[in-house]
mmCIF file with all atom_site columns, C-alpha atoms and ligand atoms in Angstrom:
data_model
loop_
_atom_site.group_PDB
_atom_site.id
_atom_site.type_symbol
_atom_site.label_atom_id
_atom_site.label_alt_id
_atom_site.label_comp_id
_atom_site.label_asym_id
_atom_site.label_entity_id
_atom_site.label_seq_id
_atom_site.pdbx_PDB_ins_code
_atom_site.Cartn_x
_atom_site.Cartn_y
_atom_site.Cartn_z
_atom_site.occupancy
_atom_site.B_iso_or_equiv
_atom_site.pdbx_formal_charge
_atom_site.auth_seq_id
_atom_site.auth_comp_id
_atom_site.auth_asym_id
_atom_site.auth_atom_id
_atom_site.pdbx_PDB_model_num
ATOM   1   C  CA  . MET A 1 1   ? -0.116  -0.089 0.063   1.00 0.00 ? 1   MET A CA  1
ATOM   2   C  CA  . ARG A 1 2   ? 2.804   2.217  0.913   1.00 0.00 ? 2   ARG A CA  1
ATOM   3   C  CA  . THR A 1 3   ? 4.397   1.564  -2.370  1.00 0.00 ? 3   THR A CA  1
ATOM   4   C  CA  . LEU A 1 4   ? 1.371   2.445  -4.129  1.00 0.00 ? 4   LEU A CA  1
ATOM   5   C  CA  . ALA A 1 5   ? 0.835   5.583  -2.512  1.00 0.00 ? 5   ALA A CA  1
ATOM   6   C  CA  . ALA A 1 6   ? 4.438   6.581  -3.223  1.00 0.00 ? 6   ALA A CA  1
ATOM   7   C  CA  . ARG A 1 7   ? 3.971   5.598  -6.781  1.00 0.00 ? 7   ARG A CA  1
ATOM   8   C  CA  . ALA A 1 8   ? 0.792   7.668  -6.866  1.00 0.00 ? 8   ALA A CA  1
ATOM   9   C  CA  . ALA A 1 9   ? 2.461   10.548 -5.302  1.00 0.00 ? 9   ALA A CA  1
ATOM   10  C  CA  . GLY A 1 10  ? 5.226   10.274 -7.608  1.00 0.00 ? 10  GLY A CA  1
ATOM   11  C  CA  . ALA A 1 11  ? 2.964   10.349 -10.729 1.00 0.00 ? 11  ALA A CA  1
ATOM   12  C  CA  . GLY A 1 12  ? 1.206   13.441 -9.536  1.00 0.00 ? 12  GLY A CA  1
ATOM   13  C  CA  . GLY A 1 13  ? 3.088   15.858 -11.585 1.00 0.00 ? 13  GLY A CA  1
ATOM   14  C  CA  . VAL A 1 14  ? 2.651   13.578 -14.773 1.00 0.00 ? 14  VAL A CA  1
ATOM   15  C  CA  . ARG A 1 15  ? 0.139   14.575 -17.133 1.00 0.00 ? 15  ARG A CA  1
ATOM   16  C  CA  . PRO A 1 16  ? -0.913  12.951 -20.412 1.00 0.00 ? 16  PRO A CA  1
ATOM   17  C  CA  . ALA A 1 17  ? 0.314   14.938 -23.368 1.00 0.00 ? 17  ALA A CA  1
ATOM   18  C  CA  . ALA A 1 18  ? -2.643  17.313 -23.901 1.00 0.00 ? 18  ALA A CA  1
ATOM   19  C  CA  . GLY A 1 19  ? -0.996  19.635 -26.544 1.00 0.00 ? 19  GLY A CA  1
ATOM   20  C  CA  . PRO A 1 20  ? -2.926  22.664 -27.437 1.00 0.00 ? 20  PRO A CA  1
ATOM   21  C  CA  . LYS A 1 21  ? -6.082  20.945 -26.404 1.00 0.00 ? 21  LYS A CA  1
ATOM   22  C  CA  . ILE A 1 22  ? -8.483  21.981 -23.638 1.00 0.00 ? 22  ILE A CA  1
ATOM   23  C  CA  . SER A 1 23  ? -9.558  19.341 -21.276 1.00 0.00 ? 23  SER A CA  1
ATOM   24  C  CA  . PHE A 1 24  ? -13.224 19.160 -21.266 1.00 0.00 ? 24  PHE A CA  1
ATOM   25  C  CA  . THR A 1 25  ? -13.532 17.252 -18.174 1.00 0.00 ? 25  THR A CA  1
ATOM   26  C  CA  . PHE A 1 26  ? -11.555 19.929 -16.485 1.00 0.00 ? 26  PHE A CA  1
ATOM   27  C  CA  . TRP A 1 27  ? -14.065 22.636 -17.845 1.00 0.00 ? 27  TRP A CA  1
ATOM   28  C  CA  . LEU A 1 28  ? -17.144 20.570 -16.915 1.00 0.00 ? 28  LEU A CA  1
ATOM   29  C  CA  . THR A 1 29  ? -15.747 20.359 -13.612 1.00 0.00 ? 29  THR A CA  1
ATOM   30  C  CA  . ASN A 1 30  ? -15.441 23.990 -13.387 1.00 0.00 ? 30  ASN A CA  1
ATOM   31  C  CA  . GLU A 1 31  ? -18.801 24.578 -14.539 1.00 0.00 ? 31  GLU A CA  1
ATOM   32  C  CA  . ARG A 1 32  ? -20.251 22.300 -11.831 1.00 0.00 ? 32  ARG A CA  1
ATOM   33  C  CA  . TYR A 1 33  ? -18.224 24.056 -9.305  1.00 0.00 ? 33  TYR A CA  1
ATOM   34  C  CA  . PHE A 1 34  ? -19.630 27.388 -10.446 1.00 0.00 ? 34  PHE A CA  1
ATOM   35  C  CA  . ARG A 1 35  ? -23.144 26.147 -10.747 1.00 0.00 ? 35  ARG A CA  1
ATOM   36  C  CA  . LEU A 1 36  ? -22.755 24.754 -7.202  1.00 0.00 ? 36  LEU A CA  1
ATOM   37  C  CA  . ARG A 1 37  ? -21.498 28.194 -5.940  1.00 0.00 ? 37  ARG A CA  1
ATOM   38  C  CA  . ARG A 1 38  ? -24.457 29.749 -7.541  1.00 0.00 ? 38  ARG A CA  1
ATOM   39  C  CA  . VAL A 1 39  ? -26.893 27.465 -5.739  1.00 0.00 ? 39  VAL A CA  1
ATOM   40  C  CA  . VAL A 1 40  ? -25.249 28.218 -2.365  1.00 0.00 ? 40  VAL A CA  1
ATOM   41  C  CA  . LYS A 1 41  ? -25.433 32.054 -3.142  1.00 0.00 ? 41  LYS A CA  1
ATOM   42  C  CA  . SER A 1 42  ? -29.077 31.601 -3.955  1.00 0.00 ? 42  SER A CA  1
ATOM   43  C  CA  . ALA A 1 43  ? -29.693 29.790 -0.703  1.00 0.00 ? 43  ALA A CA  1
ATOM   44  C  CA  . HIS A 1 44  ? -28.107 32.563 1.284   1.00 0.00 ? 44  HIS A CA  1
ATOM   45  C  CA  . ASN A 1 45  ? -30.614 34.973 -0.466  1.00 0.00 ? 45  ASN A CA  1
ATOM   46  C  CA  . GLY A 1 46  ? -33.457 32.836 0.420   1.00 0.00 ? 46  GLY A CA  1
ATOM   47  C  CA  . SER A 1 47  ? -36.277 33.104 -2.211  1.00 0.00 ? 47  SER A CA  1
ATOM   48  C  CA  . MET A 1 48  ? -35.610 36.791 -2.816  1.00 0.00 ? 48  MET A CA  1
ATOM   49  C  CA  . ASP A 1 49  ? -33.195 36.124 -5.821  1.00 0.00 ? 49  ASP A CA  1
ATOM   50  C  CA  . PRO A 1 50  ? -33.703 32.910 -7.445  1.00 0.00 ? 50  PRO A CA  1
ATOM   51  C  CA  . VAL A 1 51  ? -31.779 31.950 -10.638 1.00 0.00 ? 51  VAL A CA  1
ATOM   52  C  CA  . SER A 1 52  ? -34.000 32.756 -13.374 1.00 0.00 ? 52  SER A CA  1
ATOM   53  C  CA  . PRO A 1 53  ? -35.709 30.143 -15.480 1.00 0.00 ? 53  PRO A CA  1
ATOM   54  C  CA  . LEU A 1 54  ? -33.754 31.610 -18.564 1.00 0.00 ? 54  LEU A CA  1
ATOM   55  C  CA  . GLU A 1 55  ? -30.320 31.365 -16.979 1.00 0.00 ? 55  GLU A CA  1
ATOM   56  C  CA  . GLN A 1 56  ? -31.152 27.966 -15.926 1.00 0.00 ? 56  GLN A CA  1
ATOM   57  C  CA  . ALA A 1 57  ? -31.954 26.869 -19.469 1.00 0.00 ? 57  ALA A CA  1
ATOM   58  C  CA  . LEU A 1 58  ? -28.967 28.634 -20.836 1.00 0.00 ? 58  LEU A CA  1
ATOM   59  C  CA  . HIS A 1 59  ? -26.890 26.822 -18.169 1.00 0.00 ? 59  HIS A CA  1
ATOM   60  C  CA  . ALA A 1 60  ? -28.414 23.360 -19.071 1.00 0.00 ? 60  ALA A CA  1
ATOM   61  C  CA  . ALA A 1 61  ? -28.025 24.086 -22.757 1.00 0.00 ? 61  ALA A CA  1
ATOM   62  C  CA  . ARG A 1 62  ? -24.292 24.842 -22.411 1.00 0.00 ? 62  ARG A CA  1
ATOM   63  C  CA  . ALA A 1 63  ? -23.742 21.694 -20.010 1.00 0.00 ? 63  ALA A CA  1
ATOM   64  C  CA  . ARG A 1 64  ? -25.553 19.396 -22.489 1.00 0.00 ? 64  ARG A CA  1
ATOM   65  C  CA  . VAL A 1 65  ? -23.681 20.748 -25.666 1.00 0.00 ? 65  VAL A CA  1
ATOM   66  C  CA  . LEU A 1 66  ? -20.308 20.569 -23.914 1.00 0.00 ? 66  LEU A CA  1
ATOM   67  C  CA  . SER A 1 67  ? -21.003 17.077 -22.681 1.00 0.00 ? 67  SER A CA  1
ATOM   68  C  CA  . ASP A 1 68  ? -21.683 16.103 -26.242 1.00 0.00 ? 68  ASP A CA  1
ATOM   69  C  CA  . LEU A 1 69  ? -18.507 17.786 -27.508 1.00 0.00 ? 69  LEU A CA  1
ATOM   70  C  CA  . ALA A 1 70  ? -16.580 15.803 -24.826 1.00 0.00 ? 70  ALA A CA  1
ATOM   71  C  CA  . ALA A 1 71  ? -18.316 12.425 -25.768 1.00 0.00 ? 71  ALA A CA  1
ATOM   72  C  CA  . GLY A 1 72  ? -16.819 12.956 -29.212 1.00 0.00 ? 72  GLY A CA  1
ATOM   73  C  CA  . ASP A 1 73  ? -13.481 13.705 -28.002 1.00 0.00 ? 73  ASP A CA  1
ATOM   74  C  CA  . VAL A 1 74  ? -13.848 17.265 -29.891 1.00 0.00 ? 74  VAL A CA  1
ATOM   75  C  CA  . ALA A 1 75  ? -11.329 19.377 -28.075 1.00 0.00 ? 75  ALA A CA  1
ATOM   76  C  CA  . ALA A 1 76  ? -9.942  22.427 -29.971 1.00 0.00 ? 76  ALA A CA  1
ATOM   77  C  CA  . ALA A 1 77  ? -8.851  25.226 -28.197 1.00 0.00 ? 77  ALA A CA  1
ATOM   78  C  CA  . ASP A 1 78  ? -11.495 27.606 -29.523 1.00 0.00 ? 78  ASP A CA  1
ATOM   79  C  CA  . VAL A 1 79  ? -14.518 24.961 -29.283 1.00 0.00 ? 79  VAL A CA  1
ATOM   80  C  CA  . VAL A 1 80  ? -15.488 26.422 -25.704 1.00 0.00 ? 80  VAL A CA  1
ATOM   81  C  CA  . SER A 1 81  ? -15.570 29.819 -27.016 1.00 0.00 ? 81  SER A CA  1
ATOM   82  C  CA  . MET A 1 82  ? -17.916 28.677 -29.832 1.00 0.00 ? 82  MET A CA  1
ATOM   83  C  CA  . VAL A 1 83  ? -20.320 27.379 -27.263 1.00 0.00 ? 83  VAL A CA  1
ATOM   84  C  CA  . GLU A 1 84  ? -20.003 30.721 -25.206 1.00 0.00 ? 84  GLU A CA  1
ATOM   85  C  CA  . ALA A 1 85  ? -20.749 32.709 -28.484 1.00 0.00 ? 85  ALA A CA  1
ATOM   86  C  CA  . SER A 1 86  ? -23.774 30.643 -29.110 1.00 0.00 ? 86  SER A CA  1
ATOM   87  C  CA  . VAL A 1 87  ? -25.131 31.074 -25.502 1.00 0.00 ? 87  VAL A CA  1
ATOM   88  C  CA  . VAL A 1 88  ? -24.411 34.763 -25.568 1.00 0.00 ? 88  VAL A CA  1
ATOM   89  C  CA  . GLN A 1 89  ? -26.639 34.882 -28.851 1.00 0.00 ? 89  GLN A CA  1
ATOM   90  C  CA  . ARG A 1 90  ? -29.241 32.779 -27.376 1.00 0.00 ? 90  ARG A CA  1
ATOM   91  C  CA  . ARG A 1 91  ? -29.508 34.546 -24.271 1.00 0.00 ? 91  ARG A CA  1
ATOM   92  C  CA  . TRP A 1 92  ? -30.567 37.711 -26.237 1.00 0.00 ? 92  TRP A CA  1
ATOM   93  C  CA  . TRP A 1 93  ? -32.887 35.457 -28.187 1.00 0.00 ? 93  TRP A CA  1
ATOM   94  C  CA  . VAL A 1 94  ? -34.688 33.898 -25.269 1.00 0.00 ? 94  VAL A CA  1
ATOM   95  C  CA  . GLU A 1 95  ? -34.898 37.182 -23.591 1.00 0.00 ? 95  GLU A CA  1
ATOM   96  C  CA  . GLN A 1 96  ? -37.043 38.412 -26.552 1.00 0.00 ? 96  GLN A CA  1
ATOM   97  C  CA  . TRP A 1 97  ? -39.188 35.231 -26.469 1.00 0.00 ? 97  TRP A CA  1
ATOM   98  C  CA  . PRO A 1 98  ? -38.973 33.529 -22.907 1.00 0.00 ? 98  PRO A CA  1
ATOM   99  C  CA  . GLU A 1 99  ? -41.431 30.805 -24.075 1.00 0.00 ? 99  GLU A CA  1
ATOM   100 C  CA  . GLY A 1 100 ? -38.747 29.331 -26.360 1.00 0.00 ? 100 GLY A CA  1
ATOM   101 C  CA  . ALA A 1 101 ? -36.529 28.637 -23.078 1.00 0.00 ? 101 ALA A CA  1
ATOM   102 C  CA  . ALA A 1 102 ? -36.918 24.951 -23.852 1.00 0.00 ? 102 ALA A CA  1
ATOM   103 C  CA  . TYR A 1 103 ? -35.701 25.150 -27.253 1.00 0.00 ? 103 TYR A CA  1
ATOM   104 C  CA  . VAL A 1 104 ? -32.303 26.754 -26.310 1.00 0.00 ? 104 VAL A CA  1
ATOM   105 C  CA  . ALA A 1 105 ? -30.338 23.482 -25.996 1.00 0.00 ? 105 ALA A CA  1
ATOM   106 C  CA  . GLY A 1 106 ? -31.369 22.389 -29.542 1.00 0.00 ? 106 GLY A CA  1
ATOM   107 C  CA  . LEU A 1 107 ? -30.475 25.822 -30.848 1.00 0.00 ? 107 LEU A CA  1
ATOM   108 C  CA  . VAL A 1 108 ? -27.106 25.922 -29.057 1.00 0.00 ? 108 VAL A CA  1
ATOM   109 C  CA  . ALA A 1 109 ? -26.166 22.335 -30.351 1.00 0.00 ? 109 ALA A CA  1
ATOM   110 C  CA  . GLN A 1 110 ? -27.090 23.511 -33.970 1.00 0.00 ? 110 GLN A CA  1
ATOM   111 C  CA  . ASP A 1 111 ? -25.064 26.661 -33.607 1.00 0.00 ? 111 ASP A CA  1
ATOM   112 C  CA  . VAL A 1 112 ? -22.120 24.779 -32.477 1.00 0.00 ? 112 VAL A CA  1
ATOM   113 C  CA  . GLN A 1 113 ? -22.537 22.057 -35.207 1.00 0.00 ? 113 GLN A CA  1
ATOM   114 C  CA  . ASP A 1 114 ? -22.702 25.008 -37.746 1.00 0.00 ? 114 ASP A CA  1
ATOM   115 C  CA  . ALA A 1 115 ? -19.528 26.547 -36.194 1.00 0.00 ? 115 ALA A CA  1
ATOM   116 C  CA  . LEU A 1 116 ? -17.596 23.380 -36.187 1.00 0.00 ? 116 LEU A CA  1
ATOM   117 C  CA  . LEU A 1 117 ? -18.538 22.438 -39.784 1.00 0.00 ? 117 LEU A CA  1
ATOM   118 C  CA  . GLU A 1 118 ? -17.123 25.969 -40.973 1.00 0.00 ? 118 GLU A CA  1
ATOM   119 C  CA  . ARG A 1 119 ? -13.743 25.442 -39.196 1.00 0.00 ? 119 ARG A CA  1
ATOM   120 C  CA  . TYR A 1 120 ? -13.179 21.731 -38.665 1.00 0.00 ? 120 TYR A CA  1
ATOM   121 C  CA  . GLY A 1 121 ? -15.890 19.567 -40.245 1.00 0.00 ? 121 GLY A CA  1
ATOM   122 C  CA  . ARG A 1 122 ? -18.806 17.358 -39.404 1.00 0.00 ? 122 ARG A CA  1
ATOM   123 C  CA  . TRP A 1 123 ? -20.059 16.924 -35.905 1.00 0.00 ? 123 TRP A CA  1
ATOM   124 C  CA  . PRO A 1 124 ? -21.288 14.721 -34.416 1.00 0.00 ? 124 PRO A CA  1
ATOM   125 C  CA  . LEU A 1 125 ? -20.413 11.916 -36.538 1.00 0.00 ? 125 LEU A CA  1
ATOM   126 C  CA  . CYS A 1 126 ? -23.048 9.134  -36.706 1.00 0.00 ? 126 CYS A CA  1
ATOM   127 C  CA  . PRO A 1 127 ? -22.136 6.391  -34.287 1.00 0.00 ? 127 PRO A CA  1
ATOM   128 C  CA  . VAL A 1 128 ? -25.012 3.931  -35.628 1.00 0.00 ? 128 VAL A CA  1
ATOM   129 C  CA  . CYS A 1 129 ? -24.104 3.510  -39.242 1.00 0.00 ? 129 CYS A CA  1
ATOM   130 C  CA  . GLY A 1 130 ? -20.939 1.259  -39.306 1.00 0.00 ? 130 GLY A CA  1
ATOM   131 C  CA  . SER A 1 131 ? -20.428 1.337  -43.004 1.00 0.00 ? 131 SER A CA  1
ATOM   132 C  CA  . GLY A 1 132 ? -20.688 4.036  -45.825 1.00 0.00 ? 132 GLY A CA  1
ATOM   133 C  CA  . ASP A 1 133 ? -19.710 7.542  -45.876 1.00 0.00 ? 133 ASP A CA  1
ATOM   134 C  CA  . PRO A 1 134 ? -19.001 9.194  -42.357 1.00 0.00 ? 134 PRO A CA  1
ATOM   135 C  CA  . HIS A 1 135 ? -22.205 11.609 -41.735 1.00 0.00 ? 135 HIS A CA  1
ATOM   136 C  CA  . ALA A 1 136 ? -23.120 13.892 -39.073 1.00 0.00 ? 136 ALA A CA  1
ATOM   137 C  CA  . LEU A 1 137 ? -26.337 13.513 -37.012 1.00 0.00 ? 137 LEU A CA  1
ATOM   138 C  CA  . ASP A 1 138 ? -29.055 16.191 -36.990 1.00 0.00 ? 138 ASP A CA  1
ATOM   139 C  CA  . VAL A 1 139 ? -30.908 17.857 -34.204 1.00 0.00 ? 139 VAL A CA  1
ATOM   140 C  CA  . GLU A 1 140 ? -34.496 17.304 -34.167 1.00 0.00 ? 140 GLU A CA  1
ATOM   141 C  CA  . PRO A 1 141 ? -36.907 19.177 -33.537 1.00 0.00 ? 141 PRO A CA  1
ATOM   142 C  CA  . GLU A 1 142 ? -34.747 22.036 -35.097 1.00 0.00 ? 142 GLU A CA  1
ATOM   143 C  CA  . LEU A 1 143 ? -36.864 24.429 -33.248 1.00 0.00 ? 143 LEU A CA  1
ATOM   144 C  CA  . GLY A 1 144 ? -38.719 22.798 -30.216 1.00 0.00 ? 144 GLY A CA  1
ATOM   145 C  CA  . PRO A 1 145 ? -38.151 21.235 -26.781 1.00 0.00 ? 145 PRO A CA  1
ATOM   146 C  CA  . ASP A 1 146 ? -36.546 17.771 -26.043 1.00 0.00 ? 146 ASP A CA  1
ATOM   147 C  CA  . PRO A 1 147 ? -33.880 17.986 -28.572 1.00 0.00 ? 147 PRO A CA  1
ATOM   148 C  CA  . HIS A 1 148 ? -32.489 14.735 -29.905 1.00 0.00 ? 148 HIS A CA  1
ATOM   149 C  CA  . TRP A 1 149 ? -29.691 13.758 -32.262 1.00 0.00 ? 149 TRP A CA  1
ATOM   150 C  CA  . VAL A 1 150 ? -31.001 11.661 -35.120 1.00 0.00 ? 150 VAL A CA  1
ATOM   151 C  CA  . CYS A 1 151 ? -29.420 9.894  -38.082 1.00 0.00 ? 151 CYS A CA  1
ATOM   152 C  CA  . HIS A 1 152 ? -31.621 10.348 -41.138 1.00 0.00 ? 152 HIS A CA  1
ATOM   153 C  CA  . LYS A 1 153 ? -29.753 7.753  -42.975 1.00 0.00 ? 153 LYS A CA  1
ATOM   154 C  CA  . ALA A 1 154 ? -30.735 5.034  -40.645 1.00 0.00 ? 154 ALA A CA  1
ATOM   155 C  CA  . GLY A 1 155 ? -33.842 7.008  -39.571 1.00 0.00 ? 155 GLY A CA  1
ATOM   156 C  CA  . VAL A 1 156 ? -33.371 6.488  -35.950 1.00 0.00 ? 156 VAL A CA  1
ATOM   157 C  CA  . LYS A 1 157 ? -33.102 8.695  -32.755 1.00 0.00 ? 157 LYS A CA  1
ATOM   158 C  CA  . VAL A 1 158 ? -29.471 8.308  -31.307 1.00 0.00 ? 158 VAL A CA  1
ATOM   159 C  CA  . ALA A 1 159 ? -29.470 10.106 -28.155 1.00 0.00 ? 159 ALA A CA  1
ATOM   160 C  CA  . ALA A 1 160 ? -31.138 13.110 -26.402 1.00 0.00 ? 160 ALA A CA  1
ATOM   161 C  CA  . VAL A 1 161 ? -29.027 16.280 -26.681 1.00 0.00 ? 161 VAL A CA  1
ATOM   162 C  CA  . GLY A 1 162 ? -26.386 16.034 -23.839 1.00 0.00 ? 162 GLY A CA  1
ATOM   163 C  CA  . SER A 1 163 ? -26.642 12.067 -23.758 1.00 0.00 ? 163 SER A CA  1
ATOM   164 C  CA  . LEU A 1 164 ? -24.475 11.385 -26.772 1.00 0.00 ? 164 LEU A CA  1
ATOM   165 C  CA  . GLY A 1 165 ? -21.743 9.931  -24.345 1.00 0.00 ? 165 GLY A CA  1
ATOM   166 C  CA  . SER A 1 166 ? -23.849 6.922  -23.341 1.00 0.00 ? 166 SER A CA  1
ATOM   167 C  CA  . ALA A 1 167 ? -25.195 6.457  -26.909 1.00 0.00 ? 167 ALA A CA  1
ATOM   168 C  CA  . ALA A 1 168 ? -21.638 6.331  -28.336 1.00 0.00 ? 168 ALA A CA  1
ATOM   169 C  CA  . GLY A 1 169 ? -20.759 3.620  -25.732 1.00 0.00 ? 169 GLY A CA  1
ATOM   170 C  CA  . GLY A 1 170 ? -17.564 5.428  -24.846 1.00 0.00 ? 170 GLY A CA  1
ATOM   171 C  CA  . ALA A 1 171 ? -16.063 5.976  -21.651 1.00 0.00 ? 171 ALA A CA  1
ATOM   172 C  CA  . ALA A 1 172 ? -17.960 9.135  -20.566 1.00 0.00 ? 172 ALA A CA  1
ATOM   173 C  CA  . PRO A 1 173 ? -17.798 10.328 -16.939 1.00 0.00 ? 173 PRO A CA  1
ATOM   174 C  CA  . SER A 1 174 ? -20.843 9.657  -14.855 1.00 0.00 ? 174 SER A CA  1
HETATM 175 ZN ZN1 . LIG B 2 .   ? -26.043 7.265  -39.573 1.00 0.00 ? 201 LIG B ZN1 1
#
């Protein structure tokens, strides 16, 4: 046991080569931390200053899309800023139309999909079809609640937006 502990301590400074990539696990951990702080802050304020449903929807949308990005191992330095840029735009959008709060996750997913297509290529690649040309999944409904990733080629719902990790069968956290 002592040897293992010593080994673990010795390995503490060694990190996998990450190159210029961002660790999404790290980012998501930070995200949880800040959300937790927010909850604690609200608790101190009692019911006087609840986090608005719009902010909750935006936080949830950001977390779901980041989770799907992490599941696909899409980790480029500017991907988080793509998500943030979309969230900023969609905050304005949902402020104009609060009834659309449930649509935000699907919209952010599509914004990021479009931004990635311009700079990197198709995302997320279909994990269902084993053969043929690699193709991206689509969000359905494009404008509606409860958005899912679907493969139009196979005609199947692959996963809810935010649950791509479990659908791909990858080593998703939690
Ligand atoms: Zn497919």
